[in-house]
Short mmCIF file of C-alpha atoms in Angstrom, two decimals:
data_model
loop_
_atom_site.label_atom_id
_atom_site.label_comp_id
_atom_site.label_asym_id
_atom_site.label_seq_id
_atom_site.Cartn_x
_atom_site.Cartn_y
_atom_site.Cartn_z
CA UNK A 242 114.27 122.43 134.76
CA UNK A 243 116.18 119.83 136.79
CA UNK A 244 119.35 120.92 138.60
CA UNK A 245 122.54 118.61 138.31
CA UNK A 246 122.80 117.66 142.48
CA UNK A 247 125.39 115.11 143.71
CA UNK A 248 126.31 114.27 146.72
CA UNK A 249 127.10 110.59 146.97
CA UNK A 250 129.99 110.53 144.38
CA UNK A 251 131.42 113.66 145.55
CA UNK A 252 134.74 112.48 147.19
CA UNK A 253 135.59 113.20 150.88
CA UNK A 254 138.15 116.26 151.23
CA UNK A 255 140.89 115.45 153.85
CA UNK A 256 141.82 118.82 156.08
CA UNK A 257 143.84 119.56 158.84
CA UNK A 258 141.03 119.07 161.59
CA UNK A 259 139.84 115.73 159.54
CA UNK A 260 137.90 114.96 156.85
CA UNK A 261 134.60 116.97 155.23
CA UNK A 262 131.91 115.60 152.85
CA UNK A 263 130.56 118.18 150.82
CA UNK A 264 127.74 118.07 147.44
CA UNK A 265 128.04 119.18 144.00
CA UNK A 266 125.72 121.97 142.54
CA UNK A 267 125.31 122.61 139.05
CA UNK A 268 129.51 122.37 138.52
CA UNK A 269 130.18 123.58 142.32
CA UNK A 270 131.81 122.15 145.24
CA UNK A 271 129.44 123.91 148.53
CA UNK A 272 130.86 123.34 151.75
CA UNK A 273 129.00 124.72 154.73
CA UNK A 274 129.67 125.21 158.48
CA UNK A 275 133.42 124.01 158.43
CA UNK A 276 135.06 124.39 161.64
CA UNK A 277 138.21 126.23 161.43
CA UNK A 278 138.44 126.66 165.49
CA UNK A 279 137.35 126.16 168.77
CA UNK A 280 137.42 128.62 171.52
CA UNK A 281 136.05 129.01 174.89
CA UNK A 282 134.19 132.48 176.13
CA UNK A 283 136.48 135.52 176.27
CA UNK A 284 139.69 133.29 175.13
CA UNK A 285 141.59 132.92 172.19
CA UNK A 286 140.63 130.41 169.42
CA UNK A 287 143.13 127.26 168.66
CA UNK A 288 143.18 124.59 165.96
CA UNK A 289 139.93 122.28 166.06
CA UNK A 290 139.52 118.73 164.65
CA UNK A 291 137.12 115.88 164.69
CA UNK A 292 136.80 112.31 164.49
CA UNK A 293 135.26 110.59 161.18
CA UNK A 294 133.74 112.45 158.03
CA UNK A 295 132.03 115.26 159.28
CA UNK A 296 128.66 116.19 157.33
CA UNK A 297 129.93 119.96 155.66
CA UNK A 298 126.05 120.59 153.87
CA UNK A 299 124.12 122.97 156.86
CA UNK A 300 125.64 126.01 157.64
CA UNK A 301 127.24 126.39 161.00
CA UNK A 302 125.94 128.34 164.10
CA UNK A 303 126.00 132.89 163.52
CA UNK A 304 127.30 134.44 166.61
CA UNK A 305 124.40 135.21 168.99
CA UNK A 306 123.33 139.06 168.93
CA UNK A 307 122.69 141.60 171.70
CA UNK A 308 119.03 142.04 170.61
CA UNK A 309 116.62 140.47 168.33
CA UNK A 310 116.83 141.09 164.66
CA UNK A 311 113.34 143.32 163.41
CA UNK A 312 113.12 142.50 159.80
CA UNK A 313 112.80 146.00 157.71
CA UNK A 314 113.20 147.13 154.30
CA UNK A 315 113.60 143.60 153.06
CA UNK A 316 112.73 144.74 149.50
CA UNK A 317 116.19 146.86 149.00
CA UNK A 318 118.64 144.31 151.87
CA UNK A 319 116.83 140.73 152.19
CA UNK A 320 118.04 138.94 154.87
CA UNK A 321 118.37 135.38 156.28
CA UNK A 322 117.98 134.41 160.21
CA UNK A 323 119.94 131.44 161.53
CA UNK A 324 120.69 129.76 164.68
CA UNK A 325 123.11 131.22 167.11
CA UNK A 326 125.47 129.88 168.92
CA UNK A 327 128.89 131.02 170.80
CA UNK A 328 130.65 128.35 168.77
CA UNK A 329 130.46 129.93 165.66
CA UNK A 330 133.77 129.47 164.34
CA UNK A 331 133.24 128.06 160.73
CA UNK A 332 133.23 129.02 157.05
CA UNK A 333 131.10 128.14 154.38
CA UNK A 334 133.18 127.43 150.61
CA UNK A 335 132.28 127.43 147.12
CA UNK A 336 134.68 126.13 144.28
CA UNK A 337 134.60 124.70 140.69
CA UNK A 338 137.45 121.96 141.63
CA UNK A 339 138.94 119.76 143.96
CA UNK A 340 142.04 119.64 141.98
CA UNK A 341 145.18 120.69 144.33
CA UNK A 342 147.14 122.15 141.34
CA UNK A 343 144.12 124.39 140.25
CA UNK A 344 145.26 127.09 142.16
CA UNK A 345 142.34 129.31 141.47
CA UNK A 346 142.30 133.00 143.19
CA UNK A 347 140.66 132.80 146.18
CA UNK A 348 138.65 135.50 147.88
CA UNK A 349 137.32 135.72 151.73
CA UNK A 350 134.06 137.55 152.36
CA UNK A 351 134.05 139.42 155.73
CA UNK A 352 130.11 140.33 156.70
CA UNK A 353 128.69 143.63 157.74
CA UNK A 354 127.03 144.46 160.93
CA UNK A 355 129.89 146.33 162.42
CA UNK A 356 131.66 144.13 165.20
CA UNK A 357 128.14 143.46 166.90
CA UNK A 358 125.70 142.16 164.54
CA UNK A 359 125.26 139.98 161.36
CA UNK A 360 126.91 136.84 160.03
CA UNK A 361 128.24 134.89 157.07
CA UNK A 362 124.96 134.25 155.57
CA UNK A 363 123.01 136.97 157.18
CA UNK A 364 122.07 138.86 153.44
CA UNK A 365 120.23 136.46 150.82
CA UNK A 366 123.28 138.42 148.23
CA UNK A 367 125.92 136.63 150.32
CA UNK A 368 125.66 133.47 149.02
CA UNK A 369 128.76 132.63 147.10
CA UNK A 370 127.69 130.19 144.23
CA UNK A 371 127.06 132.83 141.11
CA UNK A 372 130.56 134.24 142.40
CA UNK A 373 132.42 131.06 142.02
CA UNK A 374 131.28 130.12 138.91
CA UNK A 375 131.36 133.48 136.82
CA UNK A 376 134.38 134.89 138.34
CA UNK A 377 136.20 131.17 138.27
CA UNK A 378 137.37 131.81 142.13
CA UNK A 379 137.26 130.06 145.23
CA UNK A 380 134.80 131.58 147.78
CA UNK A 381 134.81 131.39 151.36
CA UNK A 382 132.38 133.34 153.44
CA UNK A 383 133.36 134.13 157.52
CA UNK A 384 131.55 133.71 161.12
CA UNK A 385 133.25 135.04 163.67
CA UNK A 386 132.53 136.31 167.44
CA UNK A 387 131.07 139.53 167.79
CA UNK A 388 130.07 142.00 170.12
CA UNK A 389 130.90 141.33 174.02
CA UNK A 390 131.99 138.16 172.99
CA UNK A 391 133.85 139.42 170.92
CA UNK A 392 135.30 142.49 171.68
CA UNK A 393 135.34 142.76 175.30
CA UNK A 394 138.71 143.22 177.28
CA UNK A 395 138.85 141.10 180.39
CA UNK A 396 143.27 141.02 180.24
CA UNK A 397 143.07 142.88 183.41
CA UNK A 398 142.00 139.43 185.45
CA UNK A 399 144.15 136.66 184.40
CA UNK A 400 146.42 136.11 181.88
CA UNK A 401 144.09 133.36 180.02
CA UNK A 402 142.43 136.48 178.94
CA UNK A 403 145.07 138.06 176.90
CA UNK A 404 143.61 139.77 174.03
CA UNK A 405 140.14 138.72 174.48
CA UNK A 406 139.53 142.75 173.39
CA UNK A 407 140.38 141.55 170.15
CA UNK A 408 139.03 137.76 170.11
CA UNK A 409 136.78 138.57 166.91
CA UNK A 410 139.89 139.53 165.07
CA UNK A 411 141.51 136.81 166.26
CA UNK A 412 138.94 134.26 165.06
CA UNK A 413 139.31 135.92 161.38
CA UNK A 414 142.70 135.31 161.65
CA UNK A 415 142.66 131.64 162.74
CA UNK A 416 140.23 131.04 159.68
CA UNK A 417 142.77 132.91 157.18
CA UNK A 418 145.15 130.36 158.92
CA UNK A 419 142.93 127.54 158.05
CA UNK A 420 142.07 128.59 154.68
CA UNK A 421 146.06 128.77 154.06
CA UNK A 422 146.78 125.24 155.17
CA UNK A 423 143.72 123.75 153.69
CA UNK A 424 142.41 125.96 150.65
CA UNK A 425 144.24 123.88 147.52
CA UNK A 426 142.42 121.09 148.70
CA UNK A 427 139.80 123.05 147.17
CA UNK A 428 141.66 124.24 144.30
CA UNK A 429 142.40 127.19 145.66
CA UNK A 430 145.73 129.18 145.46
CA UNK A 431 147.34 129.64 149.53
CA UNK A 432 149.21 132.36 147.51
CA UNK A 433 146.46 134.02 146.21
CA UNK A 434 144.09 135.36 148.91
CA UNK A 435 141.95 138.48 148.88
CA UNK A 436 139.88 139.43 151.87
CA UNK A 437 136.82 142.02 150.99
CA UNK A 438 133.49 142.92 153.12
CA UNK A 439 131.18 145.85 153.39
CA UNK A 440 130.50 148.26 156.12
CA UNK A 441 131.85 146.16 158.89
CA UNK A 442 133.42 143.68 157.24
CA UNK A 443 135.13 146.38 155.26
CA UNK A 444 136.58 148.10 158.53
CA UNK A 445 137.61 144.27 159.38
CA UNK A 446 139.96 144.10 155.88
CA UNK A 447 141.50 147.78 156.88
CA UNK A 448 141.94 145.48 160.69
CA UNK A 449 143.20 143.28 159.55
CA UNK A 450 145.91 144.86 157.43
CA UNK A 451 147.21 146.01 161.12
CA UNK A 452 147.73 142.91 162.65
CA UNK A 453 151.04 141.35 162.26
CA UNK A 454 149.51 137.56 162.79
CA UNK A 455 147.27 137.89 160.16
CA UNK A 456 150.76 138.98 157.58
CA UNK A 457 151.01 136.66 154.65
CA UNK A 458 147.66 134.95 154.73
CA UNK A 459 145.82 137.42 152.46
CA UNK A 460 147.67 139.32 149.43
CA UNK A 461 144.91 141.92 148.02
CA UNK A 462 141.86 143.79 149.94
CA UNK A 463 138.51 144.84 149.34
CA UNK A 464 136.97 147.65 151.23
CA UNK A 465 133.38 148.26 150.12
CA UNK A 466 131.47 151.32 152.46
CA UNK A 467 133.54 150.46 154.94
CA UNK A 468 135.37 153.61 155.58
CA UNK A 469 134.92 155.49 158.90
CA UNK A 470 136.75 158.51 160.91
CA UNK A 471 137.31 158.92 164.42
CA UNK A 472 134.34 161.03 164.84
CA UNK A 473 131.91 157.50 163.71
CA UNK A 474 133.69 154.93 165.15
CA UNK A 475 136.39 156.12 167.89
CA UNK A 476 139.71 153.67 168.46
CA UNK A 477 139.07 151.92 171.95
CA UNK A 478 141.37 152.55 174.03
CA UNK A 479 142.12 151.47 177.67
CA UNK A 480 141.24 148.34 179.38
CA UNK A 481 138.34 146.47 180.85
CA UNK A 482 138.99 146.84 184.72
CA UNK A 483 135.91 149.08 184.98
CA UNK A 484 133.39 147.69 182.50
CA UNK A 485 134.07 144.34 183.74
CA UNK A 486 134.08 145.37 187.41
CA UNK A 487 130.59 146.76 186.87
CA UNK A 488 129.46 143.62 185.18
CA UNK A 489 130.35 141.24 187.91
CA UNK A 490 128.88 143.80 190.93
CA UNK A 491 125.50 143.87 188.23
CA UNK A 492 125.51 140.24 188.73
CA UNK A 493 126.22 139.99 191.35
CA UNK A 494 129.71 138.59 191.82
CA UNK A 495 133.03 139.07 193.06
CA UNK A 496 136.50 139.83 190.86
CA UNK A 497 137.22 136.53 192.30
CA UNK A 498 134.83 135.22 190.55
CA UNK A 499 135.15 136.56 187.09
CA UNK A 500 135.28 133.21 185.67
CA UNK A 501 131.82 132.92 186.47
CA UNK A 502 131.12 135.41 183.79
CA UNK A 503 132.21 132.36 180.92
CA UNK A 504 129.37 130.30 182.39
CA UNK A 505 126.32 133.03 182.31
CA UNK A 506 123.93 132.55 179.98
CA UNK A 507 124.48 134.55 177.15
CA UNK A 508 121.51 136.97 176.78
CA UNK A 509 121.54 137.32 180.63
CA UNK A 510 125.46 138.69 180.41
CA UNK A 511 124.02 140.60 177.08
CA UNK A 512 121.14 142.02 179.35
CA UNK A 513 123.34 142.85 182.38
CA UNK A 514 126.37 144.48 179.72
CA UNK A 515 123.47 146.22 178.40
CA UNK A 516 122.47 148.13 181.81
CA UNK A 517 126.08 148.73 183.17
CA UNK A 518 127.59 149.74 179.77
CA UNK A 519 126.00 153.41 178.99
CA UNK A 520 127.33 155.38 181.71
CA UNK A 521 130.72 154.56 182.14
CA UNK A 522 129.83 155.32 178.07
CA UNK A 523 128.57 158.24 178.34
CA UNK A 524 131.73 159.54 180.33
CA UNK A 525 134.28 158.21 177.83
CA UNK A 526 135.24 155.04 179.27
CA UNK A 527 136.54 151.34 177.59
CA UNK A 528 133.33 149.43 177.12
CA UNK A 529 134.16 147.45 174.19
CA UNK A 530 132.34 146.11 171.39
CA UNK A 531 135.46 147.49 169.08
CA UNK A 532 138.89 146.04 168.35
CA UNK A 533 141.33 147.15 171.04
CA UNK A 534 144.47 148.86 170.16
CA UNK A 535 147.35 146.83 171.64
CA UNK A 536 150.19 144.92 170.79
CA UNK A 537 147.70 142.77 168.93
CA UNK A 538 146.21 145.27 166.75
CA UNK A 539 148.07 148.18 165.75
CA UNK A 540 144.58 150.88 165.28
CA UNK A 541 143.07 152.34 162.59
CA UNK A 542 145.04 153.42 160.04
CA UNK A 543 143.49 157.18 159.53
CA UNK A 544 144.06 157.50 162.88
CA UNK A 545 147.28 155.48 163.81
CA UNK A 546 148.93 155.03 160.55
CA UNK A 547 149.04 151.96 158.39
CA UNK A 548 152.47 149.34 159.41
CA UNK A 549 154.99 149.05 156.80
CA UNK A 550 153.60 145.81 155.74
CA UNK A 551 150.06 147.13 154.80
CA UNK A 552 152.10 149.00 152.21
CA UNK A 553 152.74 146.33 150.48
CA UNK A 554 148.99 144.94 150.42
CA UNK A 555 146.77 146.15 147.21
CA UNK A 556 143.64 147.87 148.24
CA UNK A 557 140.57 148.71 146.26
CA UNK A 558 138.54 150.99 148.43
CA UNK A 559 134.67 152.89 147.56
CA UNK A 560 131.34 153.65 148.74
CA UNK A 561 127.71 153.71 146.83
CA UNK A 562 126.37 157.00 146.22
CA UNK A 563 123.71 157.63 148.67
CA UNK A 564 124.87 155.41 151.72
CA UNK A 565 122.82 156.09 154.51
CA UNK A 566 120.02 157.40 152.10
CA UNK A 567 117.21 154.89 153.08
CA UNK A 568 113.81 156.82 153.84
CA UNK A 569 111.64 157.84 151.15
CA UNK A 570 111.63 161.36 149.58
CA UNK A 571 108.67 163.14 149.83
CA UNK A 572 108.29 164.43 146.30
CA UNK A 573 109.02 161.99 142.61
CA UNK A 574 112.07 163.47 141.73
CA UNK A 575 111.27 162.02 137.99
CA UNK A 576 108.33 164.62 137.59
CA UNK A 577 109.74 167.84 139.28
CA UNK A 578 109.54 171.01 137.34
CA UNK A 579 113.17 172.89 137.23
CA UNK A 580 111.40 175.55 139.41
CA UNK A 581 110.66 173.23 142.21
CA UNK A 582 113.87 171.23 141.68
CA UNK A 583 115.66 174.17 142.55
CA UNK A 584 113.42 175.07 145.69
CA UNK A 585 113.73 171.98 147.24
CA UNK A 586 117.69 172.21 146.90
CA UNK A 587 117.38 176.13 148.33
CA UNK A 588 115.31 174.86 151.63
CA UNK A 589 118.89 173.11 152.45
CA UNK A 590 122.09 175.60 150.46
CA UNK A 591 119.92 178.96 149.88
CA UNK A 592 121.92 181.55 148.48
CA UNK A 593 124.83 178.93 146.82
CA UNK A 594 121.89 176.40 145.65
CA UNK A 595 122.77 177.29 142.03
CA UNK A 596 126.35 177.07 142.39
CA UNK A 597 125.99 173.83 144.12
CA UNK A 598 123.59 172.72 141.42
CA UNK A 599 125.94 173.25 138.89
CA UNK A 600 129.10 171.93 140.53
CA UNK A 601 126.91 168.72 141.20
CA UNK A 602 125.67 168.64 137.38
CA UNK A 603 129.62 168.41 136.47
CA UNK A 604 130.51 165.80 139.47
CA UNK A 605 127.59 163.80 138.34
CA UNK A 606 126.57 164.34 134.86
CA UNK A 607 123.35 162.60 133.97
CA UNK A 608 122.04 162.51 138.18
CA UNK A 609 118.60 164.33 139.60
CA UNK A 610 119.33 167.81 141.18
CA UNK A 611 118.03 166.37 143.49
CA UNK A 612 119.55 163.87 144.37
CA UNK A 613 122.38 166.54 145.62
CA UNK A 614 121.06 166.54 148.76
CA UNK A 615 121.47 162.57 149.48
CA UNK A 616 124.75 162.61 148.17
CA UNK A 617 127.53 160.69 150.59
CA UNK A 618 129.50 162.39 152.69
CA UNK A 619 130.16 160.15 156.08
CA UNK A 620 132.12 157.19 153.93
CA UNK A 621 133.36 159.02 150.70
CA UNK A 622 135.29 161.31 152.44
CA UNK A 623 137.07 159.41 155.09
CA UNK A 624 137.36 156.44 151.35
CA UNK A 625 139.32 158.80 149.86
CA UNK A 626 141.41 159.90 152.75
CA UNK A 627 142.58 156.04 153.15
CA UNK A 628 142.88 155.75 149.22
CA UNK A 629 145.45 158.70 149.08
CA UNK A 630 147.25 157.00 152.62
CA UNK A 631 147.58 153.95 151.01
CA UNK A 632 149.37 155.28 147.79
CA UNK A 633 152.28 156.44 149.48
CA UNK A 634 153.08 152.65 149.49
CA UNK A 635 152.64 152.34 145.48
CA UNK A 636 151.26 148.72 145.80
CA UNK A 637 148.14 149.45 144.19
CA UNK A 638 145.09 151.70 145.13
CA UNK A 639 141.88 151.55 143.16
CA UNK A 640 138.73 153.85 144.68
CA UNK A 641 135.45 153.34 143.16
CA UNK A 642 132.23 154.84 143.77
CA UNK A 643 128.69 152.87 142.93
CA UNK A 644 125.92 155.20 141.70
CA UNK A 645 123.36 152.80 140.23
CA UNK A 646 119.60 153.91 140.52
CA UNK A 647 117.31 151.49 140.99
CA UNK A 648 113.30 150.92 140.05
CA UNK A 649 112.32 151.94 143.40
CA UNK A 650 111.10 155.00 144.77
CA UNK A 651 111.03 156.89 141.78
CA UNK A 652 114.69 155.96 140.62
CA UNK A 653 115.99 155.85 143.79
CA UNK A 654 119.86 156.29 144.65
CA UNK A 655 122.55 153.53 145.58
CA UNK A 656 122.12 152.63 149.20
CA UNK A 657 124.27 151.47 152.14
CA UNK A 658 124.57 147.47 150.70
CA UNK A 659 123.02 147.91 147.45
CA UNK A 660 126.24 147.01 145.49
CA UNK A 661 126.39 143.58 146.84
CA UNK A 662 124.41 141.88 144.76
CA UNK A 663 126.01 142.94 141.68
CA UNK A 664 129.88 142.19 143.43
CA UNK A 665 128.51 138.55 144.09
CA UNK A 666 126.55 137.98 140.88
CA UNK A 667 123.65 138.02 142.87
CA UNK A 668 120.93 140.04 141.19
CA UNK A 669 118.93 137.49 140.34
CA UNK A 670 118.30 136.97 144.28
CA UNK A 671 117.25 140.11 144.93
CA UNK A 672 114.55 141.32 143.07
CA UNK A 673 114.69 144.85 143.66
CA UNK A 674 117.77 144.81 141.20
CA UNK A 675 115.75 143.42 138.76
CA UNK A 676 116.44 146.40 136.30
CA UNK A 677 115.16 146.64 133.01
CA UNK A 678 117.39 145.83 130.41
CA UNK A 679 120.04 144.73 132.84
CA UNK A 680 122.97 146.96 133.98
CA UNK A 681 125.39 148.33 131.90
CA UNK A 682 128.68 146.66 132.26
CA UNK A 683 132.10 148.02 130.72
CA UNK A 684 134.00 145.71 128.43
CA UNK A 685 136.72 145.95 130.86
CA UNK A 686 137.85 147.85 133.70
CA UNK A 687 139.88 151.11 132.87
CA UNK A 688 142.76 151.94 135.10
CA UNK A 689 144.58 154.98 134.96
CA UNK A 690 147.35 156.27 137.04
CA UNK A 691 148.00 159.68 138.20
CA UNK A 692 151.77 159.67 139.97
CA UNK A 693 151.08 157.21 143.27
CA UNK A 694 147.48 157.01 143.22
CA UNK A 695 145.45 155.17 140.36
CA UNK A 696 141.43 155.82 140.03
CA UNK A 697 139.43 152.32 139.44
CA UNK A 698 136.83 153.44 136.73
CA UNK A 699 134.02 150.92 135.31
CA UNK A 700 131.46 152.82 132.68
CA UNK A 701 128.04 152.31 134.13
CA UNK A 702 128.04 150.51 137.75
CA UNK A 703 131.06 152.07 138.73
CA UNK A 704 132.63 155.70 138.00
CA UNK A 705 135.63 157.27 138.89
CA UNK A 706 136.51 159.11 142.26
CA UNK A 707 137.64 162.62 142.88
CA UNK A 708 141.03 161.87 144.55
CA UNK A 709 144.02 163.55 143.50
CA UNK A 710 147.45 161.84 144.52
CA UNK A 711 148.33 164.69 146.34
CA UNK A 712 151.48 165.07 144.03
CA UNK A 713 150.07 167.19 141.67
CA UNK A 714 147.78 164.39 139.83
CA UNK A 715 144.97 165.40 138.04
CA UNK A 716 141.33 165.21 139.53
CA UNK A 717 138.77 163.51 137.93
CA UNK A 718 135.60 165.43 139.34
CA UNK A 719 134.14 167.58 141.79
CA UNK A 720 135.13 166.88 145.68
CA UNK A 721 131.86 165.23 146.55
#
């Protein structure tokens, strides 16, 4: 069936940095690889612009990664390789209007890969069409430096490297600037901003909440399994005299010359960062690769405490069910006897397997015994630890948990990103959520409060959490 394209009657879109020709797509405005800064290596971004109508229909340049992508398990996360560049500082949008007094919600994607890897565009799920047009929002989807570009504190040798520790967060911020100034132009609402990602983009919305530049360009958050303690993902702390003197002897340079270092190639600086990196590691030392607590950035909050302002932010927060649960079991959990169900289960609790049994059959009425033993632990605890933080502030805090099983493996349990494609509308794009009969979907979402703390609950997809307000509210299941 033809597909209503259009790209010579689609009018030109004047922005702050100049002017951007996008194409219509069955009843959507796509915009791809919009520059929304410029920055040079290890320095902070500032406003771009260009000269004439810039061409917005390829995506822009991913940041460049330490190593080379190996594409596995495809079938449960597809991906997409781009180009790389430095220069990746652009966004891709998707809208239903050009229409400045729309002023549709607008929501910011933030990708995964923690702050070394991935991109705006990286998972075949991220693409923001199905979003726009079913949920009637504006989409915008992220790149943004990464890794030792980064996150990589050179502030000790000149002041032109203030906050370079922190550049990565301070490219998200400069394109939540940009999408402020510019986003009616797409019909979206400056006033109306949510930022949401998963895994690592999900620690960037929590970030972000702790960085005073970034106040008042986002109203709502989305953290989806992107919840970690100190014990995953440690604060960095410090500064980068020592990393950064290691890197220049490795290369063979003097401090002097440390602006040499914005000249190397990049995969040579990757390879030499590579080799100096682990031992001053190993022995606890700054080596990066992490937002930098400073002035800038104000830490995590389960460790440092979310600012006043965060408060006043609200937050919907959960994880999927099995997380980290990707390898194959060695047994069909569909076919087990109740005998060998419950041996299984003993190899790992012995004498409490049957109490643990049954407090998992009331948790999770409905689930595999089994399936006990790939239950989360490493983001649903630290989840609900920042859900019942953020309540004190009594903005809003909604905690979900995704337990969808899907038609592989022998009905195999929600994995670390397999709740993207059903947040974008994407299930149609990847087929291993091609699920018989389709998924159950509430009529509506049910929120209930208990004192400060209010449970998100959606029948099917999404069920409630186990957090209590710690006031005395009631809990809604087992602590899982």
């Amino acid at each position: 069936m033809a597909k209503n394209f259009n790209y010579d009657d689609v009018p030109v879109v004047e922005t702050t940095g100049g002017r951007l020709k996008g194409f219509l797509y069955e009843g959507a405005y796509i915009y791809r690889g919009v520059p929304y800064a410029y920055a040079d290596r290890f320095q902070m971004p500032e406003e771009t612009s260009w000269e004439g109508v810039k061409d917005a229909t390829s995506y822009g340049f991913v940041c460049p990664l330490m190593s080379q992508d190996t594409p596995s398990a495809e079938l449960m996360v597809p991906h997409r390789y781009w180009p790389q560049d430095e220069h990746c500082q652009n966004l891709n949008i998707w809208t239903k209007s050009l229409d400045k007094e729309a002023k549709k919600p607008v929501v910011v994607w933030l990708h995964g890969g923690g702050y070394f890897a991935g991109s705006s565009i990286e998972q075949v799920a991220y693409d923001g069409y199905n979003m726009c047009m079913e949920g009637d929002v504006v989409v915008v989807s992220v790149n943004h430096r990464l890794n030792l570009l980064g996150y990589l504190d050179l502030s000790p040798f000149g002041e032109k490297y203030k906050n370079s520790g922190n550049a990565g967060h301070a490219d998200m911020v400069a394109a939540l600037r940009w999408v402020h100034k510019n986003i009616a132009r797409f019909g979206g609402d400056p006033g109306n901003v949510t930022i949401f990602g998963q895994s690592g983009g999900g620690m960037k919305v929590a970030d972000l909440m702790q960085i005073p530049d970034a106040d008042g360009l986002f109203q709502k958050g989305m953290i989806m399994s992107g919840v970690g303690d100190a014990s995953t993902l440690p604060i960095c702390r410090g500064d980068g005299r020592e990393i950064v003197g290691a890197l220049l002897d490795r290369l063979g340079f003097e401090e002097k010359d440390v602006e040499k270092l914005e000249s190397v190639p990049y995969y040579a600086l990757a390879e030499a960062y590579a080799k100096v990196s682990a031992p001053i590691a190993m022995k606890g030392g700054y080596v990066g690769g992490s937002p930098l607590l400073n002035d800038y950035y104000f830490g995590s909050p389960l460790e440092c405490g979310f600012r006043e302002h965060a408060y006043q932010i609200p937050l919907l927060i959960g994880s999927v069910f099995g997380e980290f649960a990707f390898l194959p079991e060695s047994y069909d959990k569909t076919r087990l006897s109740e005998k060998e169900t419950r041996e299984i289960i003993a190899k790992v609790y012995g004498e409490h397997t049957d109490e643990m049994i049954a407090a998992f059959a009331k948790a999770y009425p409905g689930k595999y015994a089994t399936d006990l033993l790939n239950v989360d632990r490493v983001m649903r605890q630290p989840s609900k630890r920042l859900a019942k933080l953020h309540a004190k502030g009594g903005a809003g805090t909604y905690l979900y948990n995704f337990t969808l099983e899907f038609p592989i493996r022998h009905q195999k349990i929600a994995w670390h990103c397999s709740d993207i494609p059903f947040f974008f509308h994407n299930t149609d794009k990847v087929e291993v959520c091609g699920i018989q009969g389709g998924v159950r979907r509430a009529g509506g979402a049910d929120v209930r409060c208990t004192d400060d703390l209010c449970a998100y609950r959606q029948a099917g997809t999404f069920r409630a959490s186990s957090v209590g307000c710690g006031n005395g509210g009631k809990r809604t299941d087992h602590d899982f």
